[in-house]
C-alpha positions as a printed NumPy array, in Angstrom:
array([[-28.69 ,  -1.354, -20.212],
       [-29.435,  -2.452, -16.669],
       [-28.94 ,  -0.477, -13.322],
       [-27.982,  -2.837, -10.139],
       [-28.185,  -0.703,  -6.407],
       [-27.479,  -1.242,  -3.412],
       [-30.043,   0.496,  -2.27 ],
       [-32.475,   2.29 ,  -5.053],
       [-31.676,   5.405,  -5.871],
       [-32.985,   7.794,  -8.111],
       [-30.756,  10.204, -10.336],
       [-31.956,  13.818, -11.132],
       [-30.729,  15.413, -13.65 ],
       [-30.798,  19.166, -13.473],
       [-30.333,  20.015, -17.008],
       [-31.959,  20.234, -19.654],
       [-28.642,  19.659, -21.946],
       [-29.983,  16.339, -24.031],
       [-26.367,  15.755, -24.423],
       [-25.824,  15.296, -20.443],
       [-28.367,  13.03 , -20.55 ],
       [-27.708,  10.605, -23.468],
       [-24.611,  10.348, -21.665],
       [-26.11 ,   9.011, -18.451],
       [-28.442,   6.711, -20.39 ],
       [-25.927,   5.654, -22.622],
       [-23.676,   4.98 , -19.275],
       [-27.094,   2.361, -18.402],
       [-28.601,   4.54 , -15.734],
       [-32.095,   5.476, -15.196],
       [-31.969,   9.173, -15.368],
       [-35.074,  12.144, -14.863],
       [-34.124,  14.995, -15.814],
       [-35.521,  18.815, -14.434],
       [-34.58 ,  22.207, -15.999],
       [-31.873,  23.997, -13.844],
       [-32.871,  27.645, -13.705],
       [-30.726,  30.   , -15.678],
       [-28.427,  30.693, -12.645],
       [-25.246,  32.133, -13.138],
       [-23.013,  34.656, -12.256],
       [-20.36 ,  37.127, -13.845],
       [-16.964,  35.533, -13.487],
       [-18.429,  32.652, -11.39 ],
       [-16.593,  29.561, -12.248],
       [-18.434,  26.262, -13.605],
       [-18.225,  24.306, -10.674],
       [-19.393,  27.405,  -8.629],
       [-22.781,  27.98 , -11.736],
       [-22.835,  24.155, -10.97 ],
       [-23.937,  24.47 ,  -6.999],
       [-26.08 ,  27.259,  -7.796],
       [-28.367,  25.478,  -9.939],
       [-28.209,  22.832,  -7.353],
       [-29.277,  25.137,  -4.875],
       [-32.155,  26.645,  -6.746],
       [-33.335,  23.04 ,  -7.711],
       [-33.254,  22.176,  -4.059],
       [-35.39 ,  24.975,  -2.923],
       [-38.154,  23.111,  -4.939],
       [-37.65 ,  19.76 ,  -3.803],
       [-39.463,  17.661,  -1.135],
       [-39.376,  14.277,  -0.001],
       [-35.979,  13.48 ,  -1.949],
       [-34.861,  11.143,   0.714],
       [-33.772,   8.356,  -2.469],
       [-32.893,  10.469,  -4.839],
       [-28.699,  11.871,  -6.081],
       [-28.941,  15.383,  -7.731],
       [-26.268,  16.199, -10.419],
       [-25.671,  19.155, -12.069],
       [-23.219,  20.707, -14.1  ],
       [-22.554,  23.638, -15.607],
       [-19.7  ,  23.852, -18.831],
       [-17.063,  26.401, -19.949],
       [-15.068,  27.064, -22.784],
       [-12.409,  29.007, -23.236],
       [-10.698,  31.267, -25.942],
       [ -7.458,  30.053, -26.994],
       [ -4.619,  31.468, -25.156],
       [ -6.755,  32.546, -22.356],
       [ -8.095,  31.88 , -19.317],
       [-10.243,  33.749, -18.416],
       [-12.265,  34.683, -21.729],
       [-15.255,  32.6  , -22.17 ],
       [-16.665,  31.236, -25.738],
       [-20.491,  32.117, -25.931],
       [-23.008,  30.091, -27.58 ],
       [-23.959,  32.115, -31.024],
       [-26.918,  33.72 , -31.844],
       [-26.36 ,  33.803, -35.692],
       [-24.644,  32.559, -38.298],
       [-22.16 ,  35.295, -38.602],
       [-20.887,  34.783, -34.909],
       [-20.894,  30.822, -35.215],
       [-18.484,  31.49 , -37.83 ],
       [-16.639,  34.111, -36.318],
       [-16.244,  31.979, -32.85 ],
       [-15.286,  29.119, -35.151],
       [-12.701,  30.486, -37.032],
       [-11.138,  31.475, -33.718],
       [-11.276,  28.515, -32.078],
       [ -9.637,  26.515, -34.863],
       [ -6.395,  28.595, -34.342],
       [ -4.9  ,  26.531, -31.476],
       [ -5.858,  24.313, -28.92 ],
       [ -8.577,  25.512, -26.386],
       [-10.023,  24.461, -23.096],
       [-13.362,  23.016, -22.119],
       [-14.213,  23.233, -17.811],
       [-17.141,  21.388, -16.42 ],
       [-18.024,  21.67 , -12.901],
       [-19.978,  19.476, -11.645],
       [-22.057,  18.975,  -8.303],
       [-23.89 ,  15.62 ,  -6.861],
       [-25.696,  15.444,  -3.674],
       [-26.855,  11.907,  -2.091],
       [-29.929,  12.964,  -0.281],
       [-29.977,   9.656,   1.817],
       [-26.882,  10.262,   3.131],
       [-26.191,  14.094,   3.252],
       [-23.03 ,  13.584,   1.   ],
       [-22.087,  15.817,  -1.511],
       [-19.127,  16.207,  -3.996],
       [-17.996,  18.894,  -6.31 ],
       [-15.637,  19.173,  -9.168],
       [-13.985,  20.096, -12.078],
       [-12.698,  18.763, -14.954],
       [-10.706,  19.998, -18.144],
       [-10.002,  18.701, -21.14 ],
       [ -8.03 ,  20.085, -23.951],
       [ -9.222,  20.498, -27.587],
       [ -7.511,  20.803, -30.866],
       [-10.022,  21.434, -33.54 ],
       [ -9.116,  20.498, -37.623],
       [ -8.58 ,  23.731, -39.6  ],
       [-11.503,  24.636, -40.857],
       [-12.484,  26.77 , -44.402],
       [-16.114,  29.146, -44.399],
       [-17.529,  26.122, -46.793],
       [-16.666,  23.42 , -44.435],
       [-18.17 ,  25.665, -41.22 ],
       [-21.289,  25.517, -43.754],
       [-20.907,  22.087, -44.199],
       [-20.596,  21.41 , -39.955],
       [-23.762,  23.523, -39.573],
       [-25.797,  22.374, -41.863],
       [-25.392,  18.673, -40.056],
       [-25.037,  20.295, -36.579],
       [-27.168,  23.221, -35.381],
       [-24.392,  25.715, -34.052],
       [-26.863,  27.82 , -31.548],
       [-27.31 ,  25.731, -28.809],
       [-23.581,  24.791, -28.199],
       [-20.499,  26.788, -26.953],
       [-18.252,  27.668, -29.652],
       [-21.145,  26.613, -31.735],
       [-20.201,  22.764, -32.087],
       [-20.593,  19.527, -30.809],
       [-17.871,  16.615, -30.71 ],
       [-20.95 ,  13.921, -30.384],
       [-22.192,  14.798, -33.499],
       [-19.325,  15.992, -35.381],
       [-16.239,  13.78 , -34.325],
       [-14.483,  14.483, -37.614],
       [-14.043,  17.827, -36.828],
       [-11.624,  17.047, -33.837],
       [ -7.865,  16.788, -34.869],
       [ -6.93 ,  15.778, -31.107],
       [ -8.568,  15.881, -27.324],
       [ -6.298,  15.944, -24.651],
       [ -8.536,  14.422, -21.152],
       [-12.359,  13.456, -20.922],
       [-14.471,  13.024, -24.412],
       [-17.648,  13.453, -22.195],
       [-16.299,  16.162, -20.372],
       [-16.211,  18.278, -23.8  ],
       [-19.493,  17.298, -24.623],
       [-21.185,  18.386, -20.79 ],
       [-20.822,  16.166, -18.397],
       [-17.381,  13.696, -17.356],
       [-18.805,  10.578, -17.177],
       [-15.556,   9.299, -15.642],
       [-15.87 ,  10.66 , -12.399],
       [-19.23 ,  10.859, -11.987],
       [-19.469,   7.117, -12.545],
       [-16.822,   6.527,  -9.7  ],
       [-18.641,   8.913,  -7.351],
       [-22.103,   6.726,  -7.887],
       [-20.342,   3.651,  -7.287],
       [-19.175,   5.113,  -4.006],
       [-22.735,   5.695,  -3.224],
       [-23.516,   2.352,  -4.054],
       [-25.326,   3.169,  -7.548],
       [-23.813,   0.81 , -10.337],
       [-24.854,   0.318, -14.229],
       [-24.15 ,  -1.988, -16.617],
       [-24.775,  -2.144, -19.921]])
């Protein structure tokens, strides 16, 4: 993959989601990467966890004159709700017990994101939902998903990158679900004069 700019730019990652970041690379664009602090807040929404990573990145940075910040931050939601969030599971007992719930019906997946141009002083924030139907799923074949995918780094305790089969239909972004919608963040870089090919 090769990056063409108008003007160089470098991107900063604040994440340390390797997901989020084999998507950027994958996209064809040089990427470094920082961990975001652990900022967020009770009932805070993903766009608003989003800035405040940002913002506790930015107290650390100097001299960032070429570089475009992105963060992101990514919900999921219960079934049938909207305002009850899906944790990431500490054991195997709640990876199945999220699992089997989220199998039910369709459920939501929110990523906000925020980028900042620090050449320019722009910034942009956003979200982005996509809806996901997941393929009904027995205790032997949640077994089967975690023994190929580790369920206790991920919300709901799976991964559509790395277990497609398990999707029975995804209503909106692909990348969104797995951390970071590559759609529009690849239309706000080109805006900002940052293109990649691959």
């Amino acid at each position: 993959a090769t990056v063409s700019v108008l003007y160089w730019m470098k991107i900063l990652l604040g994440s340390s989601s390797p997901r989020r970041l084999a998507l950027l690379k994958e996209a064809g664009y040089e990427v470094e990467s920082v961990k975001a602090p652990c900022s967020k807040e009770d009932g805070a929404t993903a766009e608003a966890n989003a800035v405040l990573k940002a913002n506790e990145i930015m107290k650390t940075m100097t001299g960032e004159e070429q570089t475009i910040l992105i963060t992101a931050d990514t919900m999921m939601l219960l079934p049938d709700s909207d305002h009850q969030l899906v944790s990431k599971p500490e054991t195997m007992d709640e990876a199945h017990a999220i699992l089997s719930k989220l199998v039910k019906s369709p459920h939501k997946v929110s990523t906000g994101v925020f980028m900042k141009n620090f050449q320019t002083g722009e910034e942009n924030k956003f979200t982005v939902t996509s809806i996901v139907t997941l393929k009904p799923l027995d205790r032997d074949s949640r077994n089967e998903l975690f023994s190929r995918s580790s369920p206790f780094d991920k919300a709901g305790g799976y991964d559509v990158s790395s277990t497609p089969d398990i999707v029975d239909s995804l209503e909106g972004s692909r990348s969104n679900v797995v951390g970071l919608p590559m759609e529009m963040v690849t239309q706000i870089l080109t805006q900002w004069g940052v293109t990649a090919s691959s």
